[in-house]
Tab-separated table of C-alpha atoms and ligand atoms in Angstrom:
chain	number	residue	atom	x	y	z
K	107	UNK	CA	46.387	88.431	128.825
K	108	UNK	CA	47.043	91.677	127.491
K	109	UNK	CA	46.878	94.799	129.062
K	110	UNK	CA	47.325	98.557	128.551
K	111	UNK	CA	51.484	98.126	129.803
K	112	UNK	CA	52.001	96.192	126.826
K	113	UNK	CA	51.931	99.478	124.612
K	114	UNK	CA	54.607	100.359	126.482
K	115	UNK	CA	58.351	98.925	127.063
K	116	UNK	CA	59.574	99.282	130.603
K	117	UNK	CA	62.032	96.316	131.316
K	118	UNK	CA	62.367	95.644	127.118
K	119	UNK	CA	65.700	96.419	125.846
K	120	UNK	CA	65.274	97.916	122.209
K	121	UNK	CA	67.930	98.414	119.222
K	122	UNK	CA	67.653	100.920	116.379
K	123	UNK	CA	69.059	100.619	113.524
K	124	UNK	CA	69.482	103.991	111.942
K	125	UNK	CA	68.441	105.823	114.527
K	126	UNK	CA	70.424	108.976	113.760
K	127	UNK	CA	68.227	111.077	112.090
K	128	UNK	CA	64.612	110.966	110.900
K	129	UNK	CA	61.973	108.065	111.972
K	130	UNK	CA	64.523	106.173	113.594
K	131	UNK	CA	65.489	108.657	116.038
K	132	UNK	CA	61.988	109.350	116.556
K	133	UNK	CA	61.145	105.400	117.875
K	134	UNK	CA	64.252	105.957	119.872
K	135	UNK	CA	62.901	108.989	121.495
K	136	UNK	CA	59.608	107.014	121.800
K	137	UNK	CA	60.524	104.002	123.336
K	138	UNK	CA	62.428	105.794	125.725
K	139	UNK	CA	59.591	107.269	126.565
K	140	UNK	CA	57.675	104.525	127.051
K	141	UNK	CA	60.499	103.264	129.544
K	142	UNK	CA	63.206	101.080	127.130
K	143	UNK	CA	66.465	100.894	127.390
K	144	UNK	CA	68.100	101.965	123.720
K	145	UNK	CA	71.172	100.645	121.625
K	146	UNK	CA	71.455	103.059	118.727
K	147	UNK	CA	73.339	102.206	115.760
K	148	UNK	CA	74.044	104.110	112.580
K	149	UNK	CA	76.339	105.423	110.677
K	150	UNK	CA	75.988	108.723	112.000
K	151	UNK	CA	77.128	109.936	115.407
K	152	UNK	CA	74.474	110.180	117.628
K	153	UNK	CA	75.000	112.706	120.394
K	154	UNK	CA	72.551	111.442	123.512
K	155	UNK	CA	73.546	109.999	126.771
K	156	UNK	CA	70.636	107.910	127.585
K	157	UNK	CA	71.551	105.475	124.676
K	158	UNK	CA	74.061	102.751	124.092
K	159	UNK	CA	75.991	103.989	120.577
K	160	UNK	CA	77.362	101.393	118.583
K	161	UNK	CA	78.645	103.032	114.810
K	162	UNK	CA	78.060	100.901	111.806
K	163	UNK	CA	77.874	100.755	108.103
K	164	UNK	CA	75.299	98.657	106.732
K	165	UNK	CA	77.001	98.367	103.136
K	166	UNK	CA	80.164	96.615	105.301
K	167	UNK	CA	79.771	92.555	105.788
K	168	UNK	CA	82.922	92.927	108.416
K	169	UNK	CA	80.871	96.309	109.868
K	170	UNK	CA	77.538	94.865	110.870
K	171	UNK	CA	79.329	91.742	112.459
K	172	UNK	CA	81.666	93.618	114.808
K	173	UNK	CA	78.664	96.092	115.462
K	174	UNK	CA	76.340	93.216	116.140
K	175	UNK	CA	78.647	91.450	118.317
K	176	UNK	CA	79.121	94.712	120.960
K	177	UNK	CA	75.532	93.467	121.110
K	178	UNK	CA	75.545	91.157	124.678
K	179	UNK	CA	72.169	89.628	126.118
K	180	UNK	CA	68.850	89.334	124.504
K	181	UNK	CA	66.862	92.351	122.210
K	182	UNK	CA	63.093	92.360	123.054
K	183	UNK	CA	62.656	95.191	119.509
K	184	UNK	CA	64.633	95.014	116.436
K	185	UNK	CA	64.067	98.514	114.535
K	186	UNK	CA	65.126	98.310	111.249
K	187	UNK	CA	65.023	101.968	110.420
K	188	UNK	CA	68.121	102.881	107.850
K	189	UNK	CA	67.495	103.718	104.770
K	190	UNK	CA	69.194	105.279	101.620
K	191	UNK	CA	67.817	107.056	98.415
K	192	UNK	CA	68.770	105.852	94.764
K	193	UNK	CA	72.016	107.049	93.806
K	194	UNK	CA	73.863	106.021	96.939
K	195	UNK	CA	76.472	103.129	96.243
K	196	UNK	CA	75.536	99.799	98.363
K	197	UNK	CA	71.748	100.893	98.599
K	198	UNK	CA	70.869	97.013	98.108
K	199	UNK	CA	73.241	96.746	100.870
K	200	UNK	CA	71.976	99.301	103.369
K	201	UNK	CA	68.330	99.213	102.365
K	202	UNK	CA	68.200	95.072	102.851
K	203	UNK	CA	70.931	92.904	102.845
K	204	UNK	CA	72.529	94.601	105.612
K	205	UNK	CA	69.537	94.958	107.848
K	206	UNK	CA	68.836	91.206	107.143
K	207	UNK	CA	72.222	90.180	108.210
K	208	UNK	CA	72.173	91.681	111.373
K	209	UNK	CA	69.028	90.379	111.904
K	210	UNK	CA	70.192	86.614	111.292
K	211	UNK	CA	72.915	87.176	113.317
K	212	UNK	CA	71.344	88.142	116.418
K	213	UNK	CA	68.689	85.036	115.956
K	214	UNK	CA	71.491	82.641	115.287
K	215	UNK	CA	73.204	83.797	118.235
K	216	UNK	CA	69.730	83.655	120.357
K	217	UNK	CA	69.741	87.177	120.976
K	218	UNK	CA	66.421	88.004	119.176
K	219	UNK	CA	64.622	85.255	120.295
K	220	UNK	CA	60.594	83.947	121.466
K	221	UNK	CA	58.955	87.262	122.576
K	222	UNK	CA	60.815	89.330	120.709
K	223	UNK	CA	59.658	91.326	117.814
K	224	UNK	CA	61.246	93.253	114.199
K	225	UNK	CA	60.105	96.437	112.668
K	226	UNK	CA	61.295	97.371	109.462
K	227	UNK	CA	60.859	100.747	107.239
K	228	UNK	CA	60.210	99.749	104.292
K	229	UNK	CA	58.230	101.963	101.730
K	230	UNK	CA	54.924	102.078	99.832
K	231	UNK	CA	57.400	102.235	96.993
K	232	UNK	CA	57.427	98.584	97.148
K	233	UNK	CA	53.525	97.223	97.699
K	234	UNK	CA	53.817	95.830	94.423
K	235	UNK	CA	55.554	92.737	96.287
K	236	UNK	CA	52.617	90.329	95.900
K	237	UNK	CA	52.532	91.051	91.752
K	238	UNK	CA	56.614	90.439	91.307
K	239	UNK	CA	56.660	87.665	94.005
K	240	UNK	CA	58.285	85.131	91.958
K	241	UNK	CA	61.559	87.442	91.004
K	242	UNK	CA	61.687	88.734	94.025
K	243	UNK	CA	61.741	85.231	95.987
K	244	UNK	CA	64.535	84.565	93.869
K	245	UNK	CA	66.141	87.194	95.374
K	246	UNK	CA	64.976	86.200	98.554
K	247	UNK	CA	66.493	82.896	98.503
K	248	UNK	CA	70.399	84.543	98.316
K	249	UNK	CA	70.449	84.615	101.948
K	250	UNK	CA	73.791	84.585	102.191
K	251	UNK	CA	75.412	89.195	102.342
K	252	UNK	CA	77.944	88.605	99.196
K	253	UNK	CA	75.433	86.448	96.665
K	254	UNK	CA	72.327	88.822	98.157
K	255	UNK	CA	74.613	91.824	96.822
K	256	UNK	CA	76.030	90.214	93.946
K	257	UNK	CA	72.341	88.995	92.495
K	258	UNK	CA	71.213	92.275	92.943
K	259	UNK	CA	73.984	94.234	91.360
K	260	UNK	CA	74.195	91.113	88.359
K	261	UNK	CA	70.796	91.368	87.617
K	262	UNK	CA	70.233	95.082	87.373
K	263	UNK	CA	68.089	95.451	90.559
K	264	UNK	CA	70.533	97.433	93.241
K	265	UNK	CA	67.829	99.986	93.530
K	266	UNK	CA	65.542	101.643	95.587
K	267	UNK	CA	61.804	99.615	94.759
K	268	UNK	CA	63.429	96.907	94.610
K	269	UNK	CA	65.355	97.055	98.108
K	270	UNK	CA	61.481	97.911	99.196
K	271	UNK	CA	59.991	95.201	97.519
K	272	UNK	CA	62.565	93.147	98.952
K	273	UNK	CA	61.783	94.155	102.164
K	274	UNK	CA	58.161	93.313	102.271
K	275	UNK	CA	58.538	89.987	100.504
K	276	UNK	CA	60.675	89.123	103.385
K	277	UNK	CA	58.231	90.353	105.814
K	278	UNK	CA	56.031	88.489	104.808
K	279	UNK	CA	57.777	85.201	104.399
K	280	UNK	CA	59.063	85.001	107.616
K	281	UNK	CA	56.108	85.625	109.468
K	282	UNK	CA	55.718	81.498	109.381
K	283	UNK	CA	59.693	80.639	110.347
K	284	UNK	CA	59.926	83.358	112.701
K	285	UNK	CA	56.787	82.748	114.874
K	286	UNK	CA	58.119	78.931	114.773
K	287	UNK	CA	60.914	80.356	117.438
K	288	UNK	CA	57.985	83.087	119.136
K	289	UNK	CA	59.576	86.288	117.159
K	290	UNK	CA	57.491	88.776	115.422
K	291	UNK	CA	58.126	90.720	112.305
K	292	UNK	CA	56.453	93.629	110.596
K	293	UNK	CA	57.456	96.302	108.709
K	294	UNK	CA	55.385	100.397	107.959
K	295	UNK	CA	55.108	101.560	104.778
K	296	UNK	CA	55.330	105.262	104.955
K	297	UNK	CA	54.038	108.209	103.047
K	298	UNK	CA	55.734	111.229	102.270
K	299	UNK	CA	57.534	112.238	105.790
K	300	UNK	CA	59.325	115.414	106.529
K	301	UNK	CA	63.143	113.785	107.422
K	302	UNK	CA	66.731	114.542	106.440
K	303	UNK	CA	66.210	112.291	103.256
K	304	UNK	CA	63.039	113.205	101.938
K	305	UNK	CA	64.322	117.118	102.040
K	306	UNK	CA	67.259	116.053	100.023
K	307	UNK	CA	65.086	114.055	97.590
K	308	UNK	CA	62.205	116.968	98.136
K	309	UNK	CA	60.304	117.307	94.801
K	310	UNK	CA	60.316	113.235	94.254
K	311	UNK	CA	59.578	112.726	98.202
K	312	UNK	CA	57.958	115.295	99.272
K	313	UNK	CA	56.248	116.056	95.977
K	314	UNK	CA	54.347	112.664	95.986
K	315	UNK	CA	50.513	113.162	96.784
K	316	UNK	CA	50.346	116.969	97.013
K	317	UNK	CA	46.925	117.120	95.455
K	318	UNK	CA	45.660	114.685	97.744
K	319	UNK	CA	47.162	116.300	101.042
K	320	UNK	CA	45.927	119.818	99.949
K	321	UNK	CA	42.393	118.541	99.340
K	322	UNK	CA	42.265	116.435	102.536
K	323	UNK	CA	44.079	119.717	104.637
K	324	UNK	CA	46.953	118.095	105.917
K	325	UNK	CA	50.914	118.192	106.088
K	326	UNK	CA	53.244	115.054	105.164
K	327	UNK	CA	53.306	113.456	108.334
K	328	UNK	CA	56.119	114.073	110.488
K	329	UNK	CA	58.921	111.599	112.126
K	330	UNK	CA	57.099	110.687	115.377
K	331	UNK	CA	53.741	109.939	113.464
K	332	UNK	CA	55.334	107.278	111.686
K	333	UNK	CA	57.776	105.916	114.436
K	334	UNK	CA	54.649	105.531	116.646
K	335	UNK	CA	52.856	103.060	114.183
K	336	UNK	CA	56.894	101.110	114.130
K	337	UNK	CA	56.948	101.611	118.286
K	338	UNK	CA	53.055	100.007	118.560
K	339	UNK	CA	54.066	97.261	116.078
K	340	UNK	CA	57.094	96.159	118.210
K	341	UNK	CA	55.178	96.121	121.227
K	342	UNK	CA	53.308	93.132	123.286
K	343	UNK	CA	50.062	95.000	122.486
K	344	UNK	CA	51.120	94.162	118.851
K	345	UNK	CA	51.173	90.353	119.520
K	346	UNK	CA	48.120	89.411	116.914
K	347	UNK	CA	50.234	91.104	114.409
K	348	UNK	CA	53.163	89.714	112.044
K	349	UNK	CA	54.343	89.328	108.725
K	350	UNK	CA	52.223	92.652	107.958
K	351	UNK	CA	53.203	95.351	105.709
K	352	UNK	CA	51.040	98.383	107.437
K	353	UNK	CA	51.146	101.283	104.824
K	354	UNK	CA	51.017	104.233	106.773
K	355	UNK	CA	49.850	106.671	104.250
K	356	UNK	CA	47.424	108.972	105.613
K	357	UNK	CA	44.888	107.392	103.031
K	358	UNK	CA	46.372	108.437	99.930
K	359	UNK	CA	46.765	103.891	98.864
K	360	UNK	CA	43.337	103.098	99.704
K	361	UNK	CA	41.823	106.007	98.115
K	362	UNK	CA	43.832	104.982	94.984
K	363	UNK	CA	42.674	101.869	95.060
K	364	UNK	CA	39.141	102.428	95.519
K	365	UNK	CA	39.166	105.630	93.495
K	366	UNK	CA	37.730	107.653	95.798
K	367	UNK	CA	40.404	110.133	95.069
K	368	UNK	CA	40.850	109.269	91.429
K	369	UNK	CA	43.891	111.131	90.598
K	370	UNK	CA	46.004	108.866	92.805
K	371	UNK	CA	44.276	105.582	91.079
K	372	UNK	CA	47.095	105.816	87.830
K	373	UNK	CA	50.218	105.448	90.208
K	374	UNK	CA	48.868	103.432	93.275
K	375	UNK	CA	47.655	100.998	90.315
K	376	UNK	CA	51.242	100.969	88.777
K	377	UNK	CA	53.224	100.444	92.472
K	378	UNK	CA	51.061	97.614	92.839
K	379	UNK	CA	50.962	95.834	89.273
K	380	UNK	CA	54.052	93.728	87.911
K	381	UNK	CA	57.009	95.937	87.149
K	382	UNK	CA	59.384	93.716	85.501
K	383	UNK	CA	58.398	91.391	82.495
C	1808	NAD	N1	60.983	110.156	104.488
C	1808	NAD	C1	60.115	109.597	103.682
C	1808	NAD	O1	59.286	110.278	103.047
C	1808	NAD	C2	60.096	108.100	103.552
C	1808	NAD	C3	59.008	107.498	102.907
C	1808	NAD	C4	58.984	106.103	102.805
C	1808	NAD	C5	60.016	105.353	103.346
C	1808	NAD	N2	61.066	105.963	103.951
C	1808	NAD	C6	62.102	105.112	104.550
C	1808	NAD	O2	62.288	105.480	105.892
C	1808	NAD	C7	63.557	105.006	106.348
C	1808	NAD	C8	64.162	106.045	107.257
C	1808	NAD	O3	64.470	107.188	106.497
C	1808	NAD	P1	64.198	108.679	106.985
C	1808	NAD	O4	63.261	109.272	106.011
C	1808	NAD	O5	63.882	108.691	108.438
C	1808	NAD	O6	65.612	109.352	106.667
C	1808	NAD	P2	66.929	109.669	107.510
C	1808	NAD	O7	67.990	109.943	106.500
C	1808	NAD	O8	66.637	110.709	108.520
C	1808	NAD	O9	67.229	108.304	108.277
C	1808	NAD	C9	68.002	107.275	107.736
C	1808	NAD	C10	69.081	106.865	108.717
C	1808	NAD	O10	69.858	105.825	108.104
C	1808	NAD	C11	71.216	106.080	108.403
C	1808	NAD	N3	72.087	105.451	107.409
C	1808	NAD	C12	72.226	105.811	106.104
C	1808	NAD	N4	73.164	105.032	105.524
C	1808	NAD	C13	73.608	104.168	106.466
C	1808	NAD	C14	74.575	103.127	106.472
C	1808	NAD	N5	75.310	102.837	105.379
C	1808	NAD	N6	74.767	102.432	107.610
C	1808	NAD	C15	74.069	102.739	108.730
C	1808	NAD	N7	73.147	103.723	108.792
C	1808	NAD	C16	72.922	104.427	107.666
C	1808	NAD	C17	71.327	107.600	108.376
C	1808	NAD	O11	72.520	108.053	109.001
C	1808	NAD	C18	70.056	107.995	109.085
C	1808	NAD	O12	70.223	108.057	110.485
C	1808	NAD	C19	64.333	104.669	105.093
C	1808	NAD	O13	64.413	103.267	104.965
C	1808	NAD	C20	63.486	105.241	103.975
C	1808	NAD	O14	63.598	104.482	102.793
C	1808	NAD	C21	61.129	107.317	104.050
């Protein structure tokens, strides 16, 4: 039976991967709030004392498996929050492969295991998963971190859509497997969000649905906003919910899609369609 505690995570034990900076630091703040304990990792120092720090670098094989194993006992939240912009060596790596392999390391080891639950970033960038399903499944099926990275980088595709696609392919494949052994997995696909990387990519990031946030009155949303939909997803009250790809948009997809706001029709219609021939 579910009641209003399971929004919340007193006695869960949470990790957050990249939870530095941006919309991972703000599910860190949040599920502290909401009475988790909190292993941080990034790449970046983070400077709080009410969290477990554990450095990594998701583009390092050798990295993620001595971070994962400072890891002891179980992980009730997986947040897979770090992310990296095209034009960053090892993006496949950080964006993906890396998250991934922490990820089958910690089941394998049975430290996410039945009740627990994984929340990736991932982007609208890639919602046209569903229409390039059959390349990216190939992709998919390199499980292993060294042939993932080595497909990718072979086959022209160590990008940033396609470390998004990626992402919610995966999602949405494991819902099946995963629930088989009680976990959960989900993933947001943001909008436009005022963090670190979006102000150093600002015209492409930040840029992106002007019109339509101008006409509707409001701002790109802002780290918490999105960390909360992450924070709900990984939570009990969430347990309906897996292998869902939850764009988080303020609107701007849907009213694509429908046309209600025509002018974002042309390039919700072309993140969607097939993008490789
Ligand atoms: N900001 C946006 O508008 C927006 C929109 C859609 C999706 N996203 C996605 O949101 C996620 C979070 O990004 P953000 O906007 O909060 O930016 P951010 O830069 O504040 O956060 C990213 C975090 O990843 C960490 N990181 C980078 N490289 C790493 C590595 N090699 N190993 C370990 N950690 C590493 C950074 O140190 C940082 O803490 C990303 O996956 C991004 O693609 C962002």
């Amino acid at each position: 039976m579910i009641s209003f505690a399971d929004f919340g995570y007193s006695g869960k034990r949470a990790l957050v991967v990249g939870g530095a900076t941006g919309m991972g630091a703000a599910a860190v703040e949040l599920v502290k709030q909401a009475g988790g304990d909190v292993i941080v990792m990034d790449r970046a120092n983070v400077d709080r004392d009410d969290v477990t720090f554990i450095q990594v670098d998701l583009a390092d094989r050798d990295s993620i498996e001595a971070a994962a194993d400072q890891v002891s006992g179980s992980i009730d939240a997986h947040f897979a929050c770090a992310g990296v912009a095209d034009g960053t060596p090892g993006i496949e790596r950080i964006n993906f492969i890396g998250h991934r392999h922490m990820i089958d390391r910690f089941i394998a080891k049975g430290q996410i295991t039945r009740g627990a639950a994984i929340g990736f970033i991932s982007s609208f960038a890639g919602a046209g998963w569903e229409a390039n399903l059959p390349l990216v499944k190939e992709y998919l099926a390199r499980t292993d971190f060294d042939d993932a990275t080595k497909w990718a980088q072979d086959n022209g595709k160590a990008d940033y859509m396609f470390s998004k696609l990626a992402i919610n392919a995966y999602v949405a494949s494991q819902a099946f497997p995963l629930l088989k052994q009680g976990i959960r997995i989900n993933a947001i696909l943001p909008g436009p969000t005022d963090t670190p990387l979006a102000r150093a990519n600002a015209d492409m990031w930040l840029g992106f649905g002007a019109d339509y946030r101008e006409e509707t009155g409001i701002q790109p949303s802002t780290p918490d906003e999105q960390a909360a939909a992450l924070v709900f997803l990984c939570s009990d009250a969430a347990t309906a919910i897996t292998g869902f790809t939850l764009v988080t948009d303020a609107g701007y997809a849907s009213s694509g899609i429908t046309e209600s706001f025509p002018p974002a029709a042309p390039v919700v219609g072309f993140l969607r369609g097939p993008l490789y021939s």
